[in-house]
Coordinates of C-alpha atoms in Angstrom, one line a residue:
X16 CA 77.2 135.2 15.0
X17 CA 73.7 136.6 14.3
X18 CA 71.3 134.7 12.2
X19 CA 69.2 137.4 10.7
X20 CA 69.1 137.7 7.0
X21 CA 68.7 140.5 5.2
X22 CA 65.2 140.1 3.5
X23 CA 61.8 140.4 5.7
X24 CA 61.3 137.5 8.4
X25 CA 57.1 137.9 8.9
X26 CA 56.7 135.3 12.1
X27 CA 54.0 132.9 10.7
X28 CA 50.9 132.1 12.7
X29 CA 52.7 132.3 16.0
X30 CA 49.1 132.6 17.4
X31 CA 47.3 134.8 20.1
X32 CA 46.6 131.5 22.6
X33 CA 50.4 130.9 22.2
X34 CA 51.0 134.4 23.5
X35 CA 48.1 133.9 26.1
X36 CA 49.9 131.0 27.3
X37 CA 53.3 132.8 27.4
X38 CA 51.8 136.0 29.3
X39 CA 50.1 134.0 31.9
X40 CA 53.4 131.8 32.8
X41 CA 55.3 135.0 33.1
X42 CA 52.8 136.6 35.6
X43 CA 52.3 133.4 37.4
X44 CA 56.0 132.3 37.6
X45 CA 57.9 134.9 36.6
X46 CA 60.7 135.4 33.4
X47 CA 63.4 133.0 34.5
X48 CA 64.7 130.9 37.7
X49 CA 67.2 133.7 39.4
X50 CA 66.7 137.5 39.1
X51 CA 63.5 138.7 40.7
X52 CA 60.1 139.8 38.0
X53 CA 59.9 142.9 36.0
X54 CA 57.5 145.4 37.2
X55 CA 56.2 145.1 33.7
X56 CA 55.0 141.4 33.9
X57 CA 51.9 142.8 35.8
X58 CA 50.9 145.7 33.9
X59 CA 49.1 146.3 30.9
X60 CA 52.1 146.7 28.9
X61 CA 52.3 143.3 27.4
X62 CA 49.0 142.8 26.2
X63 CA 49.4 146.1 24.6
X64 CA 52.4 144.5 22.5
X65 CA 50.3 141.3 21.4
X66 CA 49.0 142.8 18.5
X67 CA 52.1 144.6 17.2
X68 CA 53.9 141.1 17.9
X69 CA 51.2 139.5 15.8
X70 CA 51.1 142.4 12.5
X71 CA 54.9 143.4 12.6
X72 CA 57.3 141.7 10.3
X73 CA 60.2 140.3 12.8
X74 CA 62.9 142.0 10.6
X75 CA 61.4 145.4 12.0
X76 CA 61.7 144.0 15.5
X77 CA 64.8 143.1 17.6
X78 CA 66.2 141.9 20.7
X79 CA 66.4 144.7 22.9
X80 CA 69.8 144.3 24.8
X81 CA 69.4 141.7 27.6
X82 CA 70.5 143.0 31.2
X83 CA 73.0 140.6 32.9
X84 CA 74.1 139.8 36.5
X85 CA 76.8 137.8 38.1
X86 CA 75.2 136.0 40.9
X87 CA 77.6 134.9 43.9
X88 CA 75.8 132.4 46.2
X89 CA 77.8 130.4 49.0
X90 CA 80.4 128.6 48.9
X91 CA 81.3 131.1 46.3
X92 CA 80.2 129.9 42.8
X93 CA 79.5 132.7 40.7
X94 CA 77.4 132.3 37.1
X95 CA 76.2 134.6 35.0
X96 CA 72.7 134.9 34.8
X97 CA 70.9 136.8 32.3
X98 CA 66.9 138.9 32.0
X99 CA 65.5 139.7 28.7
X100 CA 63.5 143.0 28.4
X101 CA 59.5 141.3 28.8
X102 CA 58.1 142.3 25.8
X103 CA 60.9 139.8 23.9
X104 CA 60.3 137.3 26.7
X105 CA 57.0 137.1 26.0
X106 CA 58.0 136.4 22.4
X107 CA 60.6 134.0 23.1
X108 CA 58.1 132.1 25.4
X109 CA 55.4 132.2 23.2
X110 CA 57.6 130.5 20.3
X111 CA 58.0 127.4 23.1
X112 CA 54.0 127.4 23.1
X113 CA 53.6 127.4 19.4
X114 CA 56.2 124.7 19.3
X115 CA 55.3 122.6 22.2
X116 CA 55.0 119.5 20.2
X117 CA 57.5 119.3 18.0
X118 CA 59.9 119.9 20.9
X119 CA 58.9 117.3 23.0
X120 CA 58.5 115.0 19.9
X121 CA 62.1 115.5 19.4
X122 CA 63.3 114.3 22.3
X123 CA 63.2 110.7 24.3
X124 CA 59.4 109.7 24.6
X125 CA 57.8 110.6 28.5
X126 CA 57.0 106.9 28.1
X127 CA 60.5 105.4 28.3
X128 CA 61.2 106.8 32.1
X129 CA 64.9 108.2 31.0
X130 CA 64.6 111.9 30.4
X131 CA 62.7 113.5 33.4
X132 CA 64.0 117.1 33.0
X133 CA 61.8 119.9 31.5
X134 CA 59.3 118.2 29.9
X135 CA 57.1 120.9 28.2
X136 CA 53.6 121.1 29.8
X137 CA 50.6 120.9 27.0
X138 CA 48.4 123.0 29.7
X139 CA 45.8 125.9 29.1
X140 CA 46.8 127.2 32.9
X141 CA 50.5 128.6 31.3
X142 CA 52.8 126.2 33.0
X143 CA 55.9 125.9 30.7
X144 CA 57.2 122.9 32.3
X145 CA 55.5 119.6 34.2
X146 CA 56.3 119.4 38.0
X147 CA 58.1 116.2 39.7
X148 CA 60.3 115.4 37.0
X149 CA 63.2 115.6 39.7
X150 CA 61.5 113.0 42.5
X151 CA 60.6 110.1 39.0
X152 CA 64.5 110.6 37.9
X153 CA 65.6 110.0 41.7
X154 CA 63.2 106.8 41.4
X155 CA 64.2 106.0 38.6
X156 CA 67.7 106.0 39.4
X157 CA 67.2 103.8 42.0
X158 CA 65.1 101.3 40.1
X159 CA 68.0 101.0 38.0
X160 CA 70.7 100.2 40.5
X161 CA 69.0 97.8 41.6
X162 CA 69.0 95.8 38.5
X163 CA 72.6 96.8 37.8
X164 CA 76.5 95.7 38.7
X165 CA 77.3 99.3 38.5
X166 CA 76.3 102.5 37.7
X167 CA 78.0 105.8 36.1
X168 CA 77.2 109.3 37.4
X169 CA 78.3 112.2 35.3
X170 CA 77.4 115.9 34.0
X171 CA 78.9 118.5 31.7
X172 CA 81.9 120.2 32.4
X173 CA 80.4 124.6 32.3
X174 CA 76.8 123.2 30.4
X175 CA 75.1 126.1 29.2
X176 CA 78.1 128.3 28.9
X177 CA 79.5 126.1 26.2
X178 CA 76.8 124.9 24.1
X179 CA 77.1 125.9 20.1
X180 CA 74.7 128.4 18.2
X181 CA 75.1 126.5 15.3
X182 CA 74.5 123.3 17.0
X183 CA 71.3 124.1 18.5
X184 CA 70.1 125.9 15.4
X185 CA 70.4 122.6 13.8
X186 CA 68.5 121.1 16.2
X187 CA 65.8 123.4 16.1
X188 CA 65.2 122.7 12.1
X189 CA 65.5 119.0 12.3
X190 CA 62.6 119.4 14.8
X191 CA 60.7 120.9 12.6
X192 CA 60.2 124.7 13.6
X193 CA 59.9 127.5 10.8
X194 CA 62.6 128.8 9.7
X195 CA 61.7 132.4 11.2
X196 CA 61.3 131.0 14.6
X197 CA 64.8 129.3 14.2
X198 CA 66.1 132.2 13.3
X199 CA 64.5 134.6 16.3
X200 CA 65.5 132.0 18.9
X201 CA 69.1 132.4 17.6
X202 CA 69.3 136.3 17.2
X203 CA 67.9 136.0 20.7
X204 CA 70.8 133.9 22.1
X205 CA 73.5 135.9 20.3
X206 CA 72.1 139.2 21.8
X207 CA 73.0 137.7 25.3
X208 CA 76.0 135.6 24.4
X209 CA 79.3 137.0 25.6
X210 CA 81.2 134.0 24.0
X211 CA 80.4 135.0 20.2
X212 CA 78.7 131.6 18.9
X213 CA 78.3 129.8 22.0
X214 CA 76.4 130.0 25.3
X215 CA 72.7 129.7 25.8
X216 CA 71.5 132.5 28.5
X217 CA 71.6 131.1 32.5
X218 CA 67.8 131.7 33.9
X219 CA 65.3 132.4 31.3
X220 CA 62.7 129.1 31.5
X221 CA 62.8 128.9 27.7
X222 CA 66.7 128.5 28.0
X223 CA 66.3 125.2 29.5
X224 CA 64.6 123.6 26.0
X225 CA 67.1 124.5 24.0
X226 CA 69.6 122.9 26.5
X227 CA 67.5 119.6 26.3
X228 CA 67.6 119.5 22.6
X229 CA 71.1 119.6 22.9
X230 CA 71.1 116.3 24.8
X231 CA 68.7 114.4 22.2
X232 CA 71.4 112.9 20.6
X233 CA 73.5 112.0 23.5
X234 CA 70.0 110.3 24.9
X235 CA 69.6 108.2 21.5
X236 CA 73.3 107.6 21.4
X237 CA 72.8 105.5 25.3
X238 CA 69.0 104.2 24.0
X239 CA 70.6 102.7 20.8
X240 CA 73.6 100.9 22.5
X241 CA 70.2 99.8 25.0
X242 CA 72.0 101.3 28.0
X243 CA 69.7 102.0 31.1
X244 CA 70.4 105.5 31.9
X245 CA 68.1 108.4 33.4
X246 CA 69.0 111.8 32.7
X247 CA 67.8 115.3 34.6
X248 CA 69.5 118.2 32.4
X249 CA 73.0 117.3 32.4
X250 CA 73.1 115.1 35.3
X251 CA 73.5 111.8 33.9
X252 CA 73.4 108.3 35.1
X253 CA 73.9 105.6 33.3
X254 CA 74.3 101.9 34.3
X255 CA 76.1 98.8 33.2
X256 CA 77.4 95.0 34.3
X257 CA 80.7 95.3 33.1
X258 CA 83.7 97.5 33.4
X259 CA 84.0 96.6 29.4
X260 CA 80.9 97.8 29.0
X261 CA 81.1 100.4 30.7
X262 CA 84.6 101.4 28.8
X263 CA 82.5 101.3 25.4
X264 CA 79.4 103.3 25.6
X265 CA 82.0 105.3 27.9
X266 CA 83.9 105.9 24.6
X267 CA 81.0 107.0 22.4
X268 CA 79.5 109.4 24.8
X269 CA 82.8 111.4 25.0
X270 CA 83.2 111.0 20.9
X271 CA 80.2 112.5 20.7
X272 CA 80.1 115.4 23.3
X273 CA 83.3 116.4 21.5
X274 CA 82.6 116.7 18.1
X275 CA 79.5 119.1 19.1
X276 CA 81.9 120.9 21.8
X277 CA 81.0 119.6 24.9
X278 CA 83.0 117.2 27.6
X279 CA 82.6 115.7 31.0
X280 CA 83.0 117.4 33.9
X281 CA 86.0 115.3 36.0
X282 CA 85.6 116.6 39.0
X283 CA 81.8 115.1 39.3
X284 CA 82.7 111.5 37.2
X285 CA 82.5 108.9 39.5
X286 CA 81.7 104.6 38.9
X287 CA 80.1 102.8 41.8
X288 CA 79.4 99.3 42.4
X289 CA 75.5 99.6 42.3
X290 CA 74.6 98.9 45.8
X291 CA 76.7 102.4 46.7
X292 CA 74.6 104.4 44.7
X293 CA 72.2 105.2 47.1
X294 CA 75.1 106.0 49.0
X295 CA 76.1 109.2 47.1
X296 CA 73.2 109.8 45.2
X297 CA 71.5 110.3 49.1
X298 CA 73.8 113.0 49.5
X299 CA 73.2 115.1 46.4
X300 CA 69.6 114.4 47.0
X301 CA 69.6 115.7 50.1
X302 CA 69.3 119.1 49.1
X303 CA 67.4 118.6 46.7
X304 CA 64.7 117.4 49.3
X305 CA 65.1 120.2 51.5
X306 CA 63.6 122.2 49.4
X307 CA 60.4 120.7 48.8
X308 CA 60.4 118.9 52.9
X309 CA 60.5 115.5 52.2
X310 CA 63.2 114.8 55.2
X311 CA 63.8 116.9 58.1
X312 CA 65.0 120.3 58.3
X313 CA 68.0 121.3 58.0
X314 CA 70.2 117.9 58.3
X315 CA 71.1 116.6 61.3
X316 CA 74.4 117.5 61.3
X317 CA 73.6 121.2 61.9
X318 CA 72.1 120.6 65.3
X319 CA 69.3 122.7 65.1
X320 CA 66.3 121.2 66.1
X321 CA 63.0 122.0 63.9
X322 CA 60.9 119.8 62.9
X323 CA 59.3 119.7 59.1
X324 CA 55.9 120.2 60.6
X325 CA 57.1 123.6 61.7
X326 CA 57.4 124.5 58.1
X327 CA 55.1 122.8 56.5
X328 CA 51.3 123.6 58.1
X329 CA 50.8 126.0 55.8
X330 CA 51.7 130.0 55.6
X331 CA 50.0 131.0 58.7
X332 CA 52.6 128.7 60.8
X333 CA 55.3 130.5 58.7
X334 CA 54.1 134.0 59.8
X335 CA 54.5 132.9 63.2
X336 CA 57.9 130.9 63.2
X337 CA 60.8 132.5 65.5
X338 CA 63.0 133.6 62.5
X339 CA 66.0 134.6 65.0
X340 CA 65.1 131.6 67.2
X341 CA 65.7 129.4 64.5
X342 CA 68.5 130.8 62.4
X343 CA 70.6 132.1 65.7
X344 CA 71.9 128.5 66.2
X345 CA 73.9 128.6 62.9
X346 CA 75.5 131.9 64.0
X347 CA 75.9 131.0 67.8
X348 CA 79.4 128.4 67.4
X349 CA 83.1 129.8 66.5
X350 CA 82.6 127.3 63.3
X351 CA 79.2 128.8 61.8
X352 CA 77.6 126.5 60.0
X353 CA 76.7 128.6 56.5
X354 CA 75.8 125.5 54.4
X355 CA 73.4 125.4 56.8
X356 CA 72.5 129.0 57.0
X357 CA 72.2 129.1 53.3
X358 CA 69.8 125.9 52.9
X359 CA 67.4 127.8 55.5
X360 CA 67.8 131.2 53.9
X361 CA 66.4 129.8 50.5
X362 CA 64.4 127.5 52.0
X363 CA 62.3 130.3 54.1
X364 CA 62.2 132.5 50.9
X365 CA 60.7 130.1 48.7
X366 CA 58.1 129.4 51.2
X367 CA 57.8 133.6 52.4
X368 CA 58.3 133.5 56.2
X369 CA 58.1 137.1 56.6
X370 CA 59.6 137.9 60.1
X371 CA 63.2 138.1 59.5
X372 CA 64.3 141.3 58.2
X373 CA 64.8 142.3 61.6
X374 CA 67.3 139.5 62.1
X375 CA 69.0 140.0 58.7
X376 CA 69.6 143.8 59.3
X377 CA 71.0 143.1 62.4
X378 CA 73.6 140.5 61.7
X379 CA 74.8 141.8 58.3
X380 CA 78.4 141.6 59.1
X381 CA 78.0 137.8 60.4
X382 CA 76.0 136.7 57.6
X383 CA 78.7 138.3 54.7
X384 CA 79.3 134.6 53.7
X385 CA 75.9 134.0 52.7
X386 CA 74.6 137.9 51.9
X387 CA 73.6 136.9 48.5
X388 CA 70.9 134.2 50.0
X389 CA 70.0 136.9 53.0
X390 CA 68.8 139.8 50.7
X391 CA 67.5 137.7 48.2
X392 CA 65.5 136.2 51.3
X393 CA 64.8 140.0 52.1
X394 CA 64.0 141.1 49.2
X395 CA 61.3 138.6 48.2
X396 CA 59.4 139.0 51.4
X397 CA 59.6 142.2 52.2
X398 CA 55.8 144.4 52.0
X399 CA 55.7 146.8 54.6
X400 CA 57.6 149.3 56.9
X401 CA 56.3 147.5 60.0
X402 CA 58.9 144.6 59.0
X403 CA 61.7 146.7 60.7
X404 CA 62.8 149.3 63.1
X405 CA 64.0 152.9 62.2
X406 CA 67.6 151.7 63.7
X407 CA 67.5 148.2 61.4
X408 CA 66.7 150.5 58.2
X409 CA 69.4 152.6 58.7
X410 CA 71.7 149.9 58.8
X411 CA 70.2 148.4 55.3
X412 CA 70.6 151.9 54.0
X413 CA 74.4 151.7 55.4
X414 CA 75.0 148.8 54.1
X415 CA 74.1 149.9 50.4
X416 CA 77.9 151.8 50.8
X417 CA 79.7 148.4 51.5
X418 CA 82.2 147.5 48.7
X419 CA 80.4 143.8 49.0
X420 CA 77.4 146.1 47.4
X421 CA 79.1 148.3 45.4
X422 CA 81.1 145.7 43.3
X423 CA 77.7 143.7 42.7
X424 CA 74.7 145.4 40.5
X425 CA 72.4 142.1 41.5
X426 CA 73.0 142.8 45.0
X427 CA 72.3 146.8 44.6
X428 CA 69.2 145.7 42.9
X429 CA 68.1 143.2 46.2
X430 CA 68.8 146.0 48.4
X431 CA 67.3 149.1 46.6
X432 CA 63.9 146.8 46.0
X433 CA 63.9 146.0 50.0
X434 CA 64.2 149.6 50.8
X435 CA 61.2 150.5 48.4
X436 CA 59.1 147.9 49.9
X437 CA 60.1 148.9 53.6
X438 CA 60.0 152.5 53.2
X439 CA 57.3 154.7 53.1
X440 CA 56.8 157.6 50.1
X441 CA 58.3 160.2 52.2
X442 CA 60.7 158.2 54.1
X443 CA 62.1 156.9 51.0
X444 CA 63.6 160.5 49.6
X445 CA 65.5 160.7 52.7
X446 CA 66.9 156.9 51.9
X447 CA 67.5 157.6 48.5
X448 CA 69.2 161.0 49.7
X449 CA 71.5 158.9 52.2
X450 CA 72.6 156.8 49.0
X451 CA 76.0 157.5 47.9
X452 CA 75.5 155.9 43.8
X453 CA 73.5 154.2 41.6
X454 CA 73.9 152.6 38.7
X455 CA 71.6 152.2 35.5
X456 CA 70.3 148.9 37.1
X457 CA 70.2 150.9 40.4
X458 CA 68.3 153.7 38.8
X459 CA 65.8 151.4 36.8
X460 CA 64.9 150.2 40.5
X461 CA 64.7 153.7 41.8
X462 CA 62.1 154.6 39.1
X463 CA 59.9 151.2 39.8
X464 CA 59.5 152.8 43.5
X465 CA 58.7 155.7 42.4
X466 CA 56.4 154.9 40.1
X467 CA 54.4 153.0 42.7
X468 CA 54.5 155.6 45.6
X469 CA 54.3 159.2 46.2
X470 CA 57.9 160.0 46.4
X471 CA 61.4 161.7 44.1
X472 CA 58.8 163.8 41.7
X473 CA 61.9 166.3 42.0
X474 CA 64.7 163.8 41.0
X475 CA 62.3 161.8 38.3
X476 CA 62.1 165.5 36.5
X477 CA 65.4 166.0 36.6
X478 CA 66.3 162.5 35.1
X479 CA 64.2 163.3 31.9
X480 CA 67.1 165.8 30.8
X481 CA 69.0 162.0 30.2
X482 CA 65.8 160.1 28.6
X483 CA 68.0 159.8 25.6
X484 CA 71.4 157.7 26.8
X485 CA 68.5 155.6 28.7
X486 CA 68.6 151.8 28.0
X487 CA 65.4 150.0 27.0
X488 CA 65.1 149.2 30.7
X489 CA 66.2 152.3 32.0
X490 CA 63.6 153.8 29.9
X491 CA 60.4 151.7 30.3
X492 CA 60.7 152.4 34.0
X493 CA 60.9 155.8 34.0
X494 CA 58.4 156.2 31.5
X495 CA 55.9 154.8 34.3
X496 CA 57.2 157.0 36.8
X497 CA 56.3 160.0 34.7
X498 CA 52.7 158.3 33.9
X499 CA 52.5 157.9 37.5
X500 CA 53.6 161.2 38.3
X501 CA 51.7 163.0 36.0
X502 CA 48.2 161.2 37.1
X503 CA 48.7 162.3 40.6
X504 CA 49.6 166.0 39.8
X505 CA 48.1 166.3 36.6
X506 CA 51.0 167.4 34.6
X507 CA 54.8 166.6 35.3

């Protein structure tokens, strides 16, 4: 469904501290939760399109196509994640700035302690969303089992995938935004829908608003029937004295989800007498907590022995850590432990320990379980060809001809973005030469490297002869190449 009419849509006052706001979040935390930053967050291309965003009349813009990947990450649950080109990211975020009020107004009051997720951020520094709200709903949680016979843990059976266009449109005007904005937010969502009418787009950070308006009503629906409950996105737990109570505001939250499209997802519905909440929430929480250190890491039951100060005295104890020293016991037993493997992997990504490329590169075939964590690891905290051996970057470049590569774009992106980073100019047109493909999303990557070193002038001319059948992100990259080209020699 697309929500543009046909006469002019001129974006009222959507404001240049709005768009300041929006440009700083996406340099200082990038477009979305998943796929790694556009070169172009960090260049001078988006302040150059502030003031055509703030003069041009939005029917004489559009959504450039959206680029989409699906992401497999152990145990082997794929979704579909999705990155807008930046200049309409910095649009769509700007319209959460200009709005921040009346979207938080819409929803449960901060006050009440019952919806933690995604509470908009009023902050002149560019963060979208406050931080914590995660640790305050686990509290809360607890607070409320405490004072309860039982309590009722459920989410939403495929969330995002299945949320209505016309549902959140609605919620959009009753909050109050123009009617252009409305209509912008919606044109944006059907130009990365693959379901028609329904889906909101998995990643981008201004996704995740739209998704909590979606729960307003479900949140008013358990305040007005005065039903303790604490909600992070569409984990929901609600708590009661009664099975008959339980049975009734039971019955009205599934009503409801239904008649806007939604249900319950079975397989994570579970009612506990209150005192084993902690029981299974622990669990659950546990990764959670991982993440951010707050027990020991990983869990016991892995049996590898590192303690959370040995993560957590700041990044010059993570330069030194023993990478293969510490990962090697997951790999060393017939049963490897992957959950394991993959908690650490994202774990020493978020927190960039550099020193295990080496490692990676030369277990490839034993970490195939988990390759989606390991070059996303890579791939974040790779910088310099110093990271690996001549024999280790031949097997990355080998690897790039795996059918585990060649049936996954996201994955050809990872690996093609390590290689730039590890390679030097020259060295890199004999890796690109050893490559046997490369797709559009592969070839967008290829011209980011080139662009930034002194490498594939040969190939970059060749590629203008197809400047034409380029996609928007095809185009922009190569576009810098040339610049980049051209400034070095001249002329291209």
């Amino acid at each position: 469904m697309q929500w543009f009419g046909k006469r002019d849509l001129v974006l009222p006052d959507i404001g240049e501290s709005s768009l300041a706001l929006a440009l700083a979040h996406l340099r200082n935390e990038g477009d979305g939760d998943i796929l790694p930053p556009p070169f172009e967050l960090q260049t001078p291309i988006l302040e150059a399109a502030v003031s055509g965003i703030l003069k041009t009349p939005l029917s004489q813009r559009h959504v450039s196509e959206p680029r989409s990947f699906d992401v497999v990450r152990f145990p082997l649950k794929s979704r579909r994640t999705t990155q807008f080109y930046p200049i309409d990211s910095l649009l769509l975020e700007a319209l959460v700035y200009r709005n921040l009020r009346l979207l938080e107004a819409a929803r449960r009051p901060i006050s009440e302690r019952s919806v933690f997720s995604y509470r908009l951020a009023d902050s002149t520094r560019g963060a979208m969303y406050q931080a914590g709200g995660w640790q305050q709903f686990a509290l809360q949680g607890f607070r409320l089992a405490s004072e309860s016979e039982y309590a009722v843990i459920f989410d939403l059976r495929s969330f995002y995938d299945s949320i209505p266009h016309a549902y959140i449109a609605g919620r959009l005007t009753a909050a109050g935004l123009p009617e252009d904005h409305v209509a912008f937010l919606m044109s944006a969502l059907s130009s990365a829908s693959s379901q028609g009418s329904k889906g909101i787009p998995i990643g981008p950070h201004f996704s995740h608003i739209l998704a909590e308006l979606t729960l307003c009503e479900l949140d008013n629906l358990l305040t007005s029937q005065r039903i303790p409950f604490c909600r992070f996105a569409d984990d929901i737990h609600a708590f009661a004295n009664s099975p008959e109570q339980i049975a009734s505001f039971m019955g009205s939250v599934e009503a409801h989800l239904k008649s806007i499209g939604l249900e319950i997802n079975r397989s994570k519905f579970f009612i506990f007498e209150s005192e084993r909440y902690g029981n299974h929430f622990v669990r659950r929480r546990q990764t959670k907590e991982i993440s951010s250190l707050q027990t020991p890491f990983p869990p016991p039951e892995y049996g590898l022995v590192l303690s959370p100060e040995a993560l957590i005295e700041g990044r010059n104890k993570y330069k030194r850590l023993n990478v293969s020293a510490a990962l090697l016991p997951y790999l060393a037993t017939d049963n490897e432990t992957y959950s394991g493997l993959a908690f650490a992997l994202r774990l020493m990504r978020r927190r960039g320990v550099p020193r295990g490329l080496g490692f990676i590169s030369d277990n490839l075939e034993k970490l195939l379980p988990v390759i989606t964590e390991a070059m996303e690891y890579m791939e974040t905290v790779a910088y310099a060809p110093s990271q690996v051996t001549k024999a280790q970057l031949a097997k990355l470049v080998d690897f790039y001809g795996r059918s585990i590569v060649k049936g996954s774009p996201y994955l050809q992106v990872l690996l093609i973005r390590t290689l730039g980073k590890i390679s030097t100019g020259p060295a890199f047109d004999k890796v690109f030469a050893d490559l046997e493909y490369l797709t559009a999303d592969g070839r967008r990557e290829v011209f980011c490297i080139a662009n930034d070193k002194k490498c594939l002038t040969d190939w970059i001319k060749l590629q203008g002869r197809k400047v034409g059948l380029m996609s928007s992100w095809e185009r922009s990259a190569f576009e810098a190449a040339v610049a980049a080209i051209a400034s070095r020699d001249g002329s291209f």
